mmCIF file of C-alpha atoms in Angstrom:
data_model
loop_
_atom_site.group_PDB
_atom_site.id
_atom_site.type_symbol
_atom_site.label_atom_id
_atom_site.label_comp_id
_atom_site.label_asym_id
_atom_site.label_seq_id
_atom_site.Cartn_x
_atom_site.Cartn_y
_atom_site.Cartn_z
ATOM 1 C CA UNK A 526 0.000 0.000 0.000
ATOM 2 C CA UNK A 527 2.844 2.383 0.853
ATOM 3 C CA UNK A 528 4.478 1.720 -2.533
ATOM 4 C CA UNK A 529 1.176 2.388 -4.305
ATOM 5 C CA UNK A 530 0.730 5.728 -2.510
ATOM 6 C CA UNK A 531 4.327 6.672 -3.367
ATOM 7 C CA UNK A 532 3.848 5.876 -7.038
ATOM 8 C CA UNK A 533 0.667 7.955 -7.180
ATOM 9 C CA UNK A 534 2.520 10.842 -5.540
ATOM 10 C CA UNK A 535 5.352 10.575 -8.058
ATOM 11 C CA UNK A 536 2.904 10.458 -10.947
ATOM 12 C CA UNK A 537 1.317 13.658 -9.672
ATOM 13 C CA UNK A 538 4.766 15.211 -9.295
ATOM 14 C CA UNK A 539 5.571 14.399 -12.905
ATOM 15 C CA UNK A 540 3.049 16.997 -13.989
ATOM 16 C CA UNK A 541 3.078 19.504 -11.117
ATOM 17 C CA UNK A 542 6.606 19.945 -9.719
ATOM 18 C CA UNK A 543 9.480 21.835 -11.352
ATOM 19 C CA UNK A 544 11.733 19.585 -13.419
ATOM 20 C CA UNK A 545 15.417 20.052 -14.155
ATOM 21 C CA UNK A 546 16.771 20.006 -17.708
ATOM 22 C CA UNK A 547 16.594 16.622 -19.419
ATOM 23 C CA UNK A 548 19.449 14.180 -18.980
ATOM 24 C CA UNK A 549 20.447 10.897 -20.572
ATOM 25 C CA UNK A 550 21.244 7.804 -18.544
ATOM 26 C CA UNK A 551 22.123 4.262 -19.570
ATOM 27 C CA UNK A 552 23.086 0.956 -18.053
ATOM 28 C CA UNK A 553 26.063 0.847 -17.965
ATOM 29 C CA UNK A 554 26.550 3.911 -20.233
ATOM 30 C CA UNK A 555 25.005 6.014 -22.992
ATOM 31 C CA UNK A 556 27.431 5.042 -25.766
ATOM 32 C CA UNK A 557 25.416 3.387 -28.592
ATOM 33 C CA UNK A 558 28.557 1.711 -29.971
ATOM 34 C CA UNK A 559 30.275 0.416 -26.836
ATOM 35 C CA UNK A 560 28.706 -3.034 -26.361
ATOM 36 C CA UNK A 561 30.412 -5.991 -28.043
ATOM 37 C CA UNK A 562 27.340 -8.227 -27.886
ATOM 38 C CA UNK A 563 24.065 -8.084 -29.775
ATOM 39 C CA UNK A 564 20.603 -9.587 -29.586
ATOM 40 C CA UNK A 565 17.712 -9.416 -32.041
ATOM 41 C CA UNK A 566 15.084 -9.839 -29.303
ATOM 42 C CA UNK A 567 12.476 -8.429 -29.135
ATOM 43 C CA UNK A 568 12.422 -6.535 -32.467
ATOM 44 C CA UNK A 569 12.854 -9.084 -35.213
ATOM 45 C CA UNK A 570 12.694 -12.858 -35.660
ATOM 46 C CA UNK A 571 8.946 -13.004 -35.295
ATOM 47 C CA UNK A 572 5.764 -11.148 -36.137
ATOM 48 C CA UNK A 573 4.284 -11.186 -32.611
ATOM 49 C CA UNK A 574 6.049 -10.764 -29.271
ATOM 50 C CA UNK A 575 5.585 -10.212 -25.570
ATOM 51 C CA UNK A 576 8.916 -9.330 -23.980
ATOM 52 C CA UNK A 577 9.758 -8.098 -20.477
ATOM 53 C CA UNK A 578 13.093 -7.089 -19.058
ATOM 54 C CA UNK A 579 14.123 -5.795 -15.656
ATOM 55 C CA UNK A 580 16.904 -3.291 -15.018
ATOM 56 C CA UNK A 581 18.228 -3.013 -11.448
ATOM 57 C CA UNK A 582 17.949 0.121 -9.349
ATOM 58 C CA UNK A 583 21.748 0.461 -9.546
ATOM 59 C CA UNK A 584 21.316 1.648 -13.152
ATOM 60 C CA UNK A 585 19.431 4.756 -12.078
ATOM 61 C CA UNK A 586 19.766 7.959 -10.006
ATOM 62 C CA UNK A 587 19.156 7.557 -6.286
ATOM 63 C CA UNK A 588 16.449 10.215 -6.132
ATOM 64 C CA UNK A 589 13.050 10.432 -7.850
ATOM 65 C CA UNK A 590 13.002 11.217 -11.560
ATOM 66 C CA UNK A 591 10.735 11.049 -14.588
ATOM 67 C CA UNK A 592 11.383 8.888 -17.670
ATOM 68 C CA UNK A 593 10.252 10.790 -20.761
ATOM 69 C CA UNK A 594 11.689 8.533 -23.485
ATOM 70 C CA UNK A 595 13.871 5.487 -24.141
ATOM 71 C CA UNK A 596 16.040 4.334 -27.034
ATOM 72 C CA UNK A 597 17.714 1.244 -28.517
ATOM 73 C CA UNK A 598 20.743 1.101 -30.832
ATOM 74 C CA UNK A 599 21.370 -1.230 -33.775
ATOM 75 C CA UNK A 600 24.709 -3.058 -33.604
ATOM 76 C CA UNK A 601 27.297 -1.432 -35.885
ATOM 77 C CA UNK A 602 28.516 -4.722 -37.358
ATOM 78 C CA UNK A 603 25.262 -4.779 -39.306
ATOM 79 C CA UNK A 604 25.626 -1.714 -41.470
ATOM 80 C CA UNK A 605 22.345 -1.553 -43.366
ATOM 81 C CA UNK A 606 19.549 0.634 -42.088
ATOM 82 C CA UNK A 607 16.528 -1.558 -41.310
ATOM 83 C CA UNK A 608 13.073 0.017 -41.223
ATOM 84 C CA UNK A 609 10.873 -1.981 -38.877
ATOM 85 C CA UNK A 610 7.112 -1.879 -39.277
ATOM 86 C CA UNK A 611 4.596 -3.158 -36.746
ATOM 87 C CA UNK A 612 0.885 -3.357 -36.143
ATOM 88 C CA UNK A 613 -0.274 -2.825 -32.562
ATOM 89 C CA UNK A 614 2.786 -1.726 -30.583
ATOM 90 C CA UNK A 615 2.734 -1.205 -26.808
ATOM 91 C CA UNK A 616 5.268 -0.352 -24.104
ATOM 92 C CA UNK A 617 4.501 -0.591 -20.396
ATOM 93 C CA UNK A 618 6.645 0.145 -17.354
ATOM 94 C CA UNK A 619 6.407 -0.804 -13.679
ATOM 95 C CA UNK A 620 8.485 -0.604 -10.503
ATOM 96 C CA UNK A 621 9.329 -3.701 -8.476
ATOM 97 C CA UNK A 622 11.394 -4.851 -5.515
ATOM 98 C CA UNK A 623 11.614 -8.366 -6.980
ATOM 99 C CA UNK A 624 15.100 -9.558 -7.854
ATOM 100 C CA UNK A 625 14.041 -11.722 -10.815
ATOM 101 C CA UNK A 626 11.177 -12.138 -13.262
ATOM 102 C CA UNK A 627 8.841 -15.113 -13.174
ATOM 103 C CA UNK A 628 7.166 -16.795 -16.133
ATOM 104 C CA UNK A 629 3.922 -14.991 -15.147
ATOM 105 C CA UNK A 630 3.837 -11.775 -17.175
ATOM 106 C CA UNK A 631 1.088 -10.122 -15.122
ATOM 107 C CA UNK A 632 2.835 -10.828 -11.816
ATOM 108 C CA UNK A 633 6.038 -9.242 -13.104
ATOM 109 C CA UNK A 634 4.190 -5.974 -13.813
ATOM 110 C CA UNK A 635 2.779 -5.741 -10.293
ATOM 111 C CA UNK A 636 -0.192 -3.665 -9.203
ATOM 112 C CA UNK A 637 0.107 -0.554 -11.353
ATOM 113 C CA UNK A 638 1.931 -0.764 -14.672
ATOM 114 C CA UNK A 639 1.777 2.391 -16.758
ATOM 115 C CA UNK A 640 1.269 2.229 -20.515
ATOM 116 C CA UNK A 641 3.790 4.734 -21.855
ATOM 117 C CA UNK A 642 3.285 3.928 -25.536
ATOM 118 C CA UNK A 643 0.283 2.502 -27.375
ATOM 119 C CA UNK A 644 0.087 2.670 -31.173
ATOM 120 C CA UNK A 645 -2.157 0.967 -33.709
ATOM 121 C CA UNK A 646 0.727 1.070 -36.212
ATOM 122 C CA UNK A 647 4.391 1.902 -35.719
ATOM 123 C CA UNK A 648 7.390 2.313 -38.017
ATOM 124 C CA UNK A 649 10.977 2.494 -36.816
ATOM 125 C CA UNK A 650 14.017 3.428 -38.940
ATOM 126 C CA UNK A 651 17.084 1.792 -37.411
ATOM 127 C CA UNK A 652 20.540 3.298 -37.972
ATOM 128 C CA UNK A 653 23.728 1.387 -37.005
ATOM 129 C CA UNK A 654 25.390 2.603 -33.784
ATOM 130 C CA UNK A 655 22.908 5.426 -33.276
ATOM 131 C CA UNK A 656 20.283 5.735 -30.584
ATOM 132 C CA UNK A 657 16.744 5.527 -31.978
ATOM 133 C CA UNK A 658 14.124 6.886 -29.581
ATOM 134 C CA UNK A 659 10.790 5.187 -29.092
ATOM 135 C CA UNK A 660 8.908 8.486 -28.860
ATOM 136 C CA UNK A 661 6.930 7.507 -25.760
ATOM 137 C CA UNK A 662 3.402 8.875 -25.456
ATOM 138 C CA UNK A 663 3.452 9.241 -21.653
ATOM 139 C CA UNK A 664 5.909 9.858 -18.831
ATOM 140 C CA UNK A 665 6.863 7.324 -16.185
ATOM 141 C CA UNK A 666 7.763 8.291 -12.584
ATOM 142 C CA UNK A 667 10.630 6.389 -10.954
ATOM 143 C CA UNK A 668 11.157 6.500 -7.183
ATOM 144 C CA UNK A 669 14.953 6.245 -7.422
ATOM 145 C CA UNK A 670 15.133 3.043 -5.383
ATOM 146 C CA UNK A 671 13.211 0.289 -7.214
ATOM 147 C CA UNK A 672 14.036 -2.007 -10.090
ATOM 148 C CA UNK A 673 12.369 -1.123 -13.391
ATOM 149 C CA UNK A 674 10.362 -3.594 -15.487
ATOM 150 C CA UNK A 675 9.794 -2.728 -19.147
ATOM 151 C CA UNK A 676 7.369 -4.648 -21.320
ATOM 152 C CA UNK A 677 7.356 -4.427 -25.120
ATOM 153 C CA UNK A 678 4.695 -6.273 -27.043
ATOM 154 C CA UNK A 679 3.468 -6.039 -30.602
ATOM 155 C CA UNK A 680 1.600 -7.708 -33.425
ATOM 156 C CA UNK A 681 2.080 -7.480 -37.177
ATOM 157 C CA UNK A 682 5.864 -7.183 -37.097
ATOM 158 C CA UNK A 683 7.531 -7.638 -40.470
ATOM 159 C CA UNK A 684 10.971 -6.245 -39.735
ATOM 160 C CA UNK A 685 14.152 -7.913 -40.815
ATOM 161 C CA UNK A 686 16.372 -9.396 -38.133
ATOM 162 C CA UNK A 687 17.728 -6.342 -36.296
ATOM 163 C CA UNK A 688 20.696 -7.131 -34.019
ATOM 164 C CA UNK A 689 20.722 -4.494 -31.276
ATOM 165 C CA UNK A 690 23.389 -3.569 -28.785
ATOM 166 C CA UNK A 691 22.966 -5.718 -25.670
ATOM 167 C CA UNK A 692 24.258 -5.688 -22.104
ATOM 168 C CA UNK A 693 24.120 -8.075 -19.159
ATOM 169 C CA UNK A 694 23.933 -5.841 -16.056
ATOM 170 C CA UNK A 695 24.167 -7.536 -12.670
ATOM 171 C CA UNK A 696 20.621 -7.902 -11.421
ATOM 172 C CA UNK A 697 19.092 -7.746 -14.900
ATOM 173 C CA UNK A 698 16.526 -10.280 -16.096
ATOM 174 C CA UNK A 699 14.343 -10.984 -19.133
ATOM 175 C CA UNK A 700 11.267 -13.072 -19.962
ATOM 176 C CA UNK A 701 9.547 -13.475 -23.304
ATOM 177 C CA UNK A 702 7.408 -15.426 -25.728
ATOM 178 C CA UNK A 703 6.753 -15.019 -29.444
ATOM 179 C CA UNK A 704 4.601 -16.439 -32.190
ATOM 180 C CA UNK A 705 0.842 -16.498 -32.701
ATOM 181 C CA UNK A 706 -1.012 -15.240 -29.619
ATOM 182 C CA UNK A 707 2.097 -13.861 -27.914
ATOM 183 C CA UNK A 708 0.706 -10.333 -27.475
ATOM 184 C CA UNK A 709 -1.838 -11.509 -24.884
ATOM 185 C CA UNK A 710 0.057 -14.572 -23.655
ATOM 186 C CA UNK A 711 -0.028 -15.131 -19.896
ATOM 187 C CA UNK A 712 3.134 -17.200 -19.601
ATOM 188 C CA UNK A 713 6.710 -16.691 -20.784
ATOM 189 C CA UNK A 714 8.442 -19.505 -22.647
ATOM 190 C CA UNK A 715 12.012 -18.155 -22.472
ATOM 191 C CA UNK A 716 14.217 -15.968 -20.336
ATOM 192 C CA UNK A 717 17.596 -15.381 -18.746
ATOM 193 C CA UNK A 718 19.943 -12.858 -17.197
ATOM 194 C CA UNK A 719 22.111 -11.953 -20.196
ATOM 195 C CA UNK A 720 21.830 -9.974 -23.433
ATOM 196 C CA UNK A 721 19.206 -7.450 -22.369
ATOM 197 C CA UNK A 722 18.580 -4.623 -24.860
ATOM 198 C CA UNK A 723 21.047 -1.814 -24.170
ATOM 199 C CA UNK A 724 18.743 1.078 -23.303
ATOM 200 C CA UNK A 725 19.216 4.816 -23.065
ATOM 201 C CA UNK A 726 16.659 6.775 -21.068
ATOM 202 C CA UNK A 727 15.776 10.432 -21.360
ATOM 203 C CA UNK A 728 14.929 11.638 -17.869
ATOM 204 C CA UNK A 729 14.031 14.741 -15.910
ATOM 205 C CA UNK A 730 14.904 15.017 -12.230
ATOM 206 C CA UNK A 731 12.162 16.248 -9.904
ATOM 207 C CA UNK A 732 13.047 19.416 -8.004
ATOM 208 C CA UNK A 733 11.512 19.382 -4.517
ATOM 209 C CA UNK A 734 11.450 22.945 -3.110
#
């Protein structure tokens, strides 16, 4: 109950308190070309996905802040630009104190996930070793102390295989399923602790005065 009240307060703050200039943060850094590993998941190798990954609190500032956007980067060893097109495309975020993700998608999102992006169609132009922002529709308040769960799910994907920069932060986790019916699937069929999408966040820090 305390966590729910805190999240509501932060959500209110996102629209009512003064915010500092935007900043970029990443885990472990904001360099789109620094990771040696790559992973196509979740954008590519399938027309329908439900994919969740958890980034530990150690990736983030230790005081409350607002996420206003996020970005992935295509791995530079794959030089062609790949436009990705999708049907329904949704991104949700949630805070958690859990240290891993279960195979139960709903349980991983907890009591109050926020839909930060919801499109009936979506097109993404990937560029090697450059951050490509999602263009989130809504902000997400982070308390500065919890782990962050991000869910990406879509239908109608027809993108080519798009190897993205990947990282394996300590405390990170991922769960996923793909194929027909994956968008509304209840249970993950795969997962692990390595090769999470390297993510850059655009944030604003809340100024409490």
